[in-house]
Structure formats: structure tokens, C-alpha cells
XYZ file of C-alpha atoms in Angstrom:
406
model
C 63.358 152.238 42.564
C 66.088 151.098 45.788
C 65.732 153.436 48.679
C 67.959 151.648 50.982
C 67.024 154.686 53.655
C 63.882 153.513 53.203
C 64.918 149.693 53.459
C 66.530 150.038 56.580
C 62.926 151.458 57.812
C 61.275 147.642 57.852
C 63.977 146.477 59.555
C 63.755 147.864 63.377
C 66.774 146.095 65.430
C 69.159 147.940 63.548
C 67.430 151.795 65.200
C 69.142 149.973 68.761
C 72.418 150.395 70.212
C 75.439 148.058 70.965
C 77.653 148.868 73.594
C 76.683 152.767 72.940
C 77.118 152.934 69.793
C 74.517 152.994 66.599
C 74.508 149.617 65.515
C 76.265 147.981 62.670
C 75.373 144.161 61.967
C 77.681 142.532 58.992
C 77.010 138.990 60.462
C 74.337 137.599 57.817
C 76.021 135.146 56.321
C 75.403 133.856 59.843
C 72.136 134.285 60.454
C 70.306 138.176 58.813
C 68.140 140.213 60.995
C 64.041 140.523 59.863
C 61.716 142.746 58.561
C 58.892 143.937 60.417
C 56.378 142.776 57.842
C 57.698 139.315 58.224
C 57.703 139.181 61.992
C 53.621 140.752 61.661
C 53.012 137.553 59.911
C 54.597 135.604 62.204
C 52.925 137.521 65.387
C 49.621 137.092 63.140
C 49.625 133.485 63.060
C 49.821 133.109 66.805
C 47.460 135.740 67.657
C 44.501 135.233 64.903
C 44.819 131.577 63.380
C 46.738 129.324 65.942
C 46.132 125.838 64.760
C 47.494 122.051 62.948
C 47.402 122.246 59.699
C 46.031 119.414 57.753
C 44.798 117.964 60.337
C 41.108 119.412 61.202
C 37.677 120.651 59.626
C 37.436 123.698 61.782
C 38.104 127.332 60.324
C 41.430 127.970 61.770
C 43.432 125.402 60.907
C 41.397 125.644 57.345
C 43.074 129.342 56.972
C 46.209 127.902 58.901
C 46.480 125.184 56.142
C 45.744 128.270 53.207
C 48.703 129.870 54.356
C 51.413 127.561 54.749
C 49.800 126.094 51.280
C 50.524 129.240 49.609
C 53.798 130.146 51.590
C 55.001 126.715 49.937
C 53.466 127.825 46.350
C 55.345 131.395 47.390
C 58.406 129.692 47.407
C 58.549 127.054 44.662
C 57.603 129.989 42.243
C 61.265 131.172 43.477
C 63.066 128.632 42.882
C 61.208 127.554 39.700
C 60.130 124.271 40.906
C 58.697 122.531 38.653
C 55.616 120.906 41.538
C 55.052 122.614 44.868
C 54.924 119.212 46.186
C 58.869 119.366 45.209
C 59.094 121.898 47.840
C 59.558 119.696 51.553
C 59.876 122.452 54.282
C 62.745 121.235 56.871
C 64.529 123.201 59.766
C 67.074 124.180 57.732
C 70.369 123.524 55.806
C 71.544 121.717 57.482
C 67.814 118.857 58.592
C 67.995 119.186 54.567
C 71.663 117.841 54.528
C 71.151 115.377 56.767
C 67.601 114.437 55.292
C 70.045 113.563 52.143
C 72.225 111.781 53.464
C 70.233 109.522 55.220
C 67.018 108.558 51.902
C 70.502 107.604 50.118
C 71.728 104.963 51.895
C 69.852 102.559 50.172
C 71.352 103.948 47.093
C 74.656 103.034 48.006
C 77.432 99.990 48.899
C 80.817 99.475 49.151
C 83.651 100.793 46.980
C 80.551 103.252 45.697
C 81.557 107.253 45.807
C 81.108 110.963 46.979
C 81.846 113.966 45.803
C 82.224 116.625 47.194
C 84.501 120.049 48.037
C 87.253 121.262 49.800
C 85.033 124.540 50.153
C 81.805 122.992 52.058
C 80.254 123.831 55.251
C 80.825 120.990 58.036
C 77.198 120.460 57.261
C 77.765 119.728 54.006
C 80.603 117.282 55.734
C 79.808 115.065 57.926
C 76.368 113.797 56.335
C 78.290 111.795 53.883
C 81.030 110.888 56.353
C 78.263 109.053 58.870
C 77.020 107.758 55.642
C 80.148 106.401 54.155
C 80.101 104.345 57.847
C 77.067 103.210 57.491
C 76.831 101.925 53.639
C 80.821 101.480 53.333
C 81.217 104.061 50.927
C 83.790 106.315 49.879
C 84.000 110.612 49.879
C 85.891 112.023 46.909
C 87.383 115.555 47.600
C 87.689 118.505 45.311
C 90.574 120.750 46.180
C 90.976 124.301 46.204
C 93.947 126.905 44.646
C 95.661 129.378 46.418
C 92.756 131.717 45.638
C 90.360 129.471 46.973
C 89.003 128.123 44.078
C 87.945 125.170 43.147
C 90.379 123.028 40.864
C 87.837 121.004 38.707
C 90.092 118.488 37.306
C 90.163 117.134 40.495
C 86.344 116.337 39.549
C 87.114 115.468 35.845
C 89.780 112.677 37.371
C 86.540 111.305 40.235
C 83.849 111.100 38.269
C 83.185 107.525 37.548
C 80.554 104.934 37.202
C 81.112 104.636 41.871
C 80.451 108.131 42.180
C 76.897 108.427 43.785
C 76.674 111.725 44.713
C 78.015 115.251 43.975
C 77.313 117.376 46.815
C 78.531 121.298 47.004
C 77.966 124.548 47.725
C 76.790 127.092 45.309
C 78.041 129.786 47.729
C 81.262 129.467 50.355
C 79.993 130.379 53.906
C 83.319 131.276 55.066
C 84.600 132.887 51.770
C 81.988 134.203 50.154
C 83.644 132.399 46.929
C 80.781 131.422 44.151
C 81.308 128.456 42.737
C 80.656 127.424 38.974
C 77.643 124.961 39.430
C 76.675 125.078 35.834
C 79.839 123.150 35.022
C 80.063 121.299 38.143
C 76.658 119.702 37.104
C 77.156 118.993 33.439
C 80.673 117.130 34.348
C 78.220 115.645 36.464
C 76.264 114.502 34.161
C 78.545 113.875 31.733
C 80.467 111.518 33.618
C 77.945 109.491 35.741
C 74.683 108.684 37.206
C 75.090 110.615 40.461
C 72.772 112.564 42.488
C 73.257 116.012 42.228
C 72.622 117.829 45.666
C 73.881 121.731 45.599
C 73.844 123.585 49.321
C 72.761 126.551 49.047
C 72.249 128.277 52.107
C 74.397 131.314 50.948
C 73.507 131.638 48.018
C 69.161 131.916 48.305
C 69.616 135.188 49.757
C 71.811 136.572 46.878
C 70.724 134.948 43.459
C 67.604 134.950 41.788
C 67.655 130.582 42.389
C 66.024 127.960 38.964
C 66.653 124.575 40.365
C 64.952 123.367 36.278
C 67.654 125.561 34.773
C 70.651 124.212 37.317
C 69.388 120.436 36.576
C 70.454 119.470 40.840
C 68.558 116.564 42.361
C 67.939 118.402 44.863
C 68.459 122.110 46.318
C 68.675 123.150 50.066
C 68.616 126.286 51.752
C 67.583 128.057 54.986
C 65.115 131.423 55.878
C 67.440 132.432 58.917
C 69.917 133.631 56.253
C 67.018 135.232 54.405
C 65.266 137.307 56.628
C 63.044 134.713 57.609
C 63.081 132.729 61.403
C 65.073 130.542 62.451
C 64.606 127.409 62.370
C 62.727 127.323 58.735
C 64.006 126.105 55.942
C 63.611 123.939 51.649
C 64.416 120.618 50.685
C 63.154 120.453 46.801
C 63.568 117.646 45.574
C 63.041 116.232 42.034
C 59.478 114.456 41.714
C 60.419 111.202 40.416
C 63.316 111.172 43.112
C 61.336 112.258 46.223
C 58.790 109.697 44.908
C 61.388 106.184 44.517
C 63.146 107.230 47.681
C 61.907 106.090 51.488
C 60.864 108.521 54.152
C 63.213 109.888 56.912
C 61.367 110.492 60.031
C 58.112 108.382 60.426
C 55.406 109.897 61.915
C 51.962 112.119 62.555
C 51.319 113.543 59.325
C 53.029 111.540 56.606
C 51.357 108.141 56.432
C 48.475 107.079 54.374
C 47.326 104.009 56.816
C 49.241 103.159 59.550
C 47.994 99.474 60.940
C 50.215 98.030 63.648
C 50.522 94.711 60.942
C 52.391 98.101 58.091
C 52.621 101.426 57.080
C 51.697 102.821 53.571
C 53.309 106.145 53.540
C 51.290 109.687 51.894
C 51.796 111.687 48.154
C 54.745 114.084 48.461
C 55.465 116.641 49.865
C 53.947 115.379 53.174
C 56.136 111.766 53.372
C 58.941 114.057 53.746
C 56.457 116.299 56.566
C 56.765 113.999 59.596
C 54.722 116.006 62.510
C 53.697 118.987 63.235
C 55.163 121.734 61.287
C 56.638 124.993 62.286
C 53.285 126.159 61.368
C 54.618 129.700 61.452
C 57.690 130.053 61.194
C 56.454 128.201 57.555
C 53.850 131.107 56.668
C 56.848 133.121 57.685
C 59.569 131.970 54.926
C 56.676 133.148 52.409
C 56.832 136.613 53.664
C 60.615 136.696 53.452
C 59.922 135.733 50.092
C 57.153 138.364 49.025
C 60.222 141.360 51.272
C 63.078 139.681 48.244
C 60.311 139.940 44.920
C 59.751 143.314 46.605
C 62.637 144.562 46.493
C 63.655 143.078 43.644
C 66.339 140.221 43.169
C 68.352 142.296 40.934
C 69.011 145.084 43.097
C 69.069 142.785 45.776
C 72.348 141.318 44.432
C 74.135 144.535 42.949
C 73.823 147.068 45.928
C 75.684 143.619 47.730
C 78.086 143.670 45.127
C 78.615 146.911 45.204
C 78.762 146.770 49.255
C 81.811 144.125 48.611
C 84.235 145.662 46.540
C 83.478 148.875 48.398
C 84.624 146.749 51.753
C 87.143 145.021 50.193
C 88.325 148.069 48.427
C 88.846 150.092 51.753
C 90.025 147.137 53.561
C 93.378 146.560 51.539
C 94.332 150.136 51.997
C 95.116 148.654 55.408
C 99.132 147.406 55.831
C 98.877 144.118 56.819
C 96.044 143.418 55.727
C 95.116 139.615 54.325
C 91.596 139.340 52.314
C 91.226 134.911 51.857
C 89.915 134.509 47.801
C 90.555 137.787 47.278
C 90.959 137.359 43.450
C 87.769 134.453 42.939
C 84.881 135.989 41.995
C 82.484 136.556 45.516
C 79.069 137.964 47.048
C 78.443 138.465 50.572
C 81.492 138.247 51.957
C 84.966 139.736 53.005
C 86.909 137.116 55.350
C 90.339 138.616 56.924
C 93.718 138.558 59.029
C 95.449 140.759 60.206
C 98.758 140.361 59.970
C 100.667 139.780 63.861
C 97.369 139.474 64.941
C 97.430 135.365 66.441
C 93.298 135.694 67.316
C 90.828 136.685 65.136
C 88.608 136.724 67.776
C 90.805 140.106 69.916
C 89.464 141.728 66.373
C 86.135 141.164 66.460
C 85.818 141.822 70.652
C 86.926 145.425 69.498
C 84.070 145.902 66.460
C 82.475 144.690 69.944
C 82.646 147.410 71.575
C 81.856 149.507 68.620
C 78.876 148.584 68.006
C 79.741 146.492 65.187
C 78.879 142.645 64.558
C 81.880 140.533 62.702
C 81.854 136.356 63.161
C 85.403 135.084 63.770
C 86.919 131.848 63.848
C 86.476 129.019 61.240
C 83.385 129.494 60.288
C 82.189 125.708 60.176
C 85.072 125.396 57.711
C 87.558 124.103 59.598
C 89.233 122.071 56.418
C 89.321 125.626 54.705
C 91.232 127.392 57.972
C 93.629 124.493 57.697
C 94.263 124.612 54.097
C 95.444 128.178 54.771
C 97.238 127.080 57.669
C 95.085 129.936 59.707
C 93.133 128.940 62.405
C 90.152 131.438 61.662
C 89.184 134.670 60.057
C 86.760 137.757 60.929
C 84.165 137.247 58.401
C 81.965 140.401 57.214
C 79.110 139.950 55.788
C 76.494 141.866 54.064
C 72.709 141.634 53.237
C 70.027 144.543 51.311
C 70.056 147.408 54.600
C 73.798 147.815 55.182
C 75.293 150.504 53.566
C 78.912 152.149 52.501
C 79.271 154.223 55.551
C 78.572 150.862 57.691
C 81.873 149.687 55.313
C 83.792 153.031 56.717
C 83.344 152.600 60.138
C 83.735 148.698 59.767
C 87.728 150.246 58.131
C 88.172 152.425 61.130
C 86.846 150.055 63.972
C 89.110 147.289 61.478
C 92.048 150.850 61.903
C 91.460 151.023 65.464
C 92.021 147.289 66.667
C 95.246 146.783 64.434
C 96.485 149.612 66.339
C 95.430 147.933 70.144
C 96.754 144.124 68.972
C 99.883 145.045 66.964
């Protein structure tokens, strides 16, 4: 049974007030709140287990290692990776994408091509631009239409023997648009030997992820957007690809042997996990997976889709309000502006005075904003603990902002 009040009771922060009003937290695409079960795991690590992992024979080190490797196996199952050592702990999506772009440097040369899309977060643009600068490769961008939907005819035109990387997000953080990942991967496999990279930062919190069925080469996501602490994330890569590519960072943990004459590298996953990891955070990421499994992926998706449908319907009744990507398949996000209100942040500040947390601005997606010829949007984004009553408060807040700013 899906009991929204029972779920909300697990998030202590939802009981607080902001500016004298009960908190309505609708900035989940930036970061989600954390259930008590996850916070308790973090606390327990530092009060009961605190030790470095993989390196000690003493009891605390052994226990910490067991807990972190158990978390890795939970995440393996969560994304249906074939092997647990294909799951690499990172600081988040941004580090994962930078890691991939760096280790692929030797695979690209002048005039090779990298394909991304207009819907990408800056984290899935800038690392590829940097790779192009290092190698002389070129960046090609799949455009969008007036609804924010990718024009995949351009992907057909772009794919060739020069294509070495195709990197796209599964869900747009700015608009919530769900991209046709299966179609993109099928087209790429048919027409090139490119590495396929999927940014799952905005899909892992909302969808059931199956990397084997997806048949991507890499999949990255952040823990803090799916109820885990900040500074946690995952890079999945196919075994044969990770084994063939060079390391990212050098240091402790990632070596097999080290001497002044040369160094050999450890096997997966340690080859890509140099230095002391965020042990407590990585264990807590496994606890966040446990939380999502208890609630149920289907329950999460159904509830959030109902919230989105309700929010869009209610907001569009406000005269002069525009929802971006209104007609596209979306999840988790409604991104909008009010006609005659020049700065989205003004709306956000009024909502904040009413205890309502939304995100305003360009959402690290300036190309999307440039396409729509706007400086930014007001973005309300949902999680499993949000309610229809909170959306009613959002709508009333937007109406108040319109009266004050119009």
C-alpha cells in the first residue's frame, strides 16, 4: 500500500517551517531530502564503524569494507549491472562524466566526432568540449523542436564512422523531458561503433534502471538526487570497456604494484577509485536504494506522474502562464514562466516567503534557455513525499506572485 503520510513521516525536515510557513519542498531536481533511515546509516558509520576500507585487518576496517561492498552490490541490483565491479563509486554525475571524457582521450583524434543534444546539463557539455580541445575532435549537437523534443533525424545524419561518442541524458533536468534512449542507442549501434554514455541524474530517482537491457556503455547518476547524501554517485561501465581504458586518478587503492620504475594498476572497481572514498556516504547510498525498494519503483513513478499531471493542469489554468515542454513526455518537473514577469527569480522569492522552495534560473542549461529566448524559468520538481495539497499551495503562490509582479 502507498501511504503518503507514512512516507512523509520518514523525512524529519518536512516538519519544519520556512518564513513562518510549513515547508513545501519542490526543488528535488536539484537535490532530494533524505529519509531518516539514510541519515541514521550515516550517523551509525561515524559513531560505530569509522575506519578506512580495504586496507586494514582490524575489525572496524573489515566491517566498514563489508558494508561499503554490500552497498555496491545493492546498487548493482538497482541498475541491473552484470557484475558488482562494474559499479564505480564517484562524487556524483559530474565527476562520472568527466572521468569518462578523460579516459577516452586516447580513443579520439582530430576530426573525430562527439554527439550530444541540446537538452544537456552543462556537465554533459563542458567535459566533451574539453575533450575536443585535447584531441581536435568536433562536437555535434542534436537540436530540439518548439516542444523541446529531440529531432532524431539529425542523429541519423550525424552518425558515421567518425562518431566516437554519443552522450545524452535520459531525462532533462530543466524541462523534465524523457528522451527516447532506446531509439537513440539502437540508431547508434546500427550506424557506428561509438561509446554510448547515458546521464541518468534525473532518471535514476524516478525510473527502474536496467543498464543491460538499455545496452549503454556507461551510465552515471548522483546519489543526492535519489535520497542519499551529497558527494555520492555511481559510474557504471561495461567490464570489457573499463578494463581496456586507463585510470582517471592516481594514488592509493588503485595500484597493484608501485615502484619508482613503474606502476601496475589494480583490477575493477579499484582501478577507478583512487584515494580514500566517501565510505559513510557510499554506505548511505545503499540505504537510499533500500528506501526506494521499500516504497516500490512503480509506486514512486505512478505518484510522481500523478503529481506532474495535476500540477501542469492547475498551473495552466493561470492566464499568461507558459509551461515549457508542455506537450512532450516528461517526468518529475514542470518548468514555467509568467507573461509580463521578466525575472523568474522574482517569482521564486515570493514563493520562498510563503515557505515554497522552487528553483529559478537557467538550471545549468543555458543552451535550452537560449533556444527559447528566455533567461530562465521557474522549476517545480517532485519527489515521492510531495502531495497534491502542496501543489495547491504552489498554484496559489504563483497567482499571488502574478498579482504582485504583473
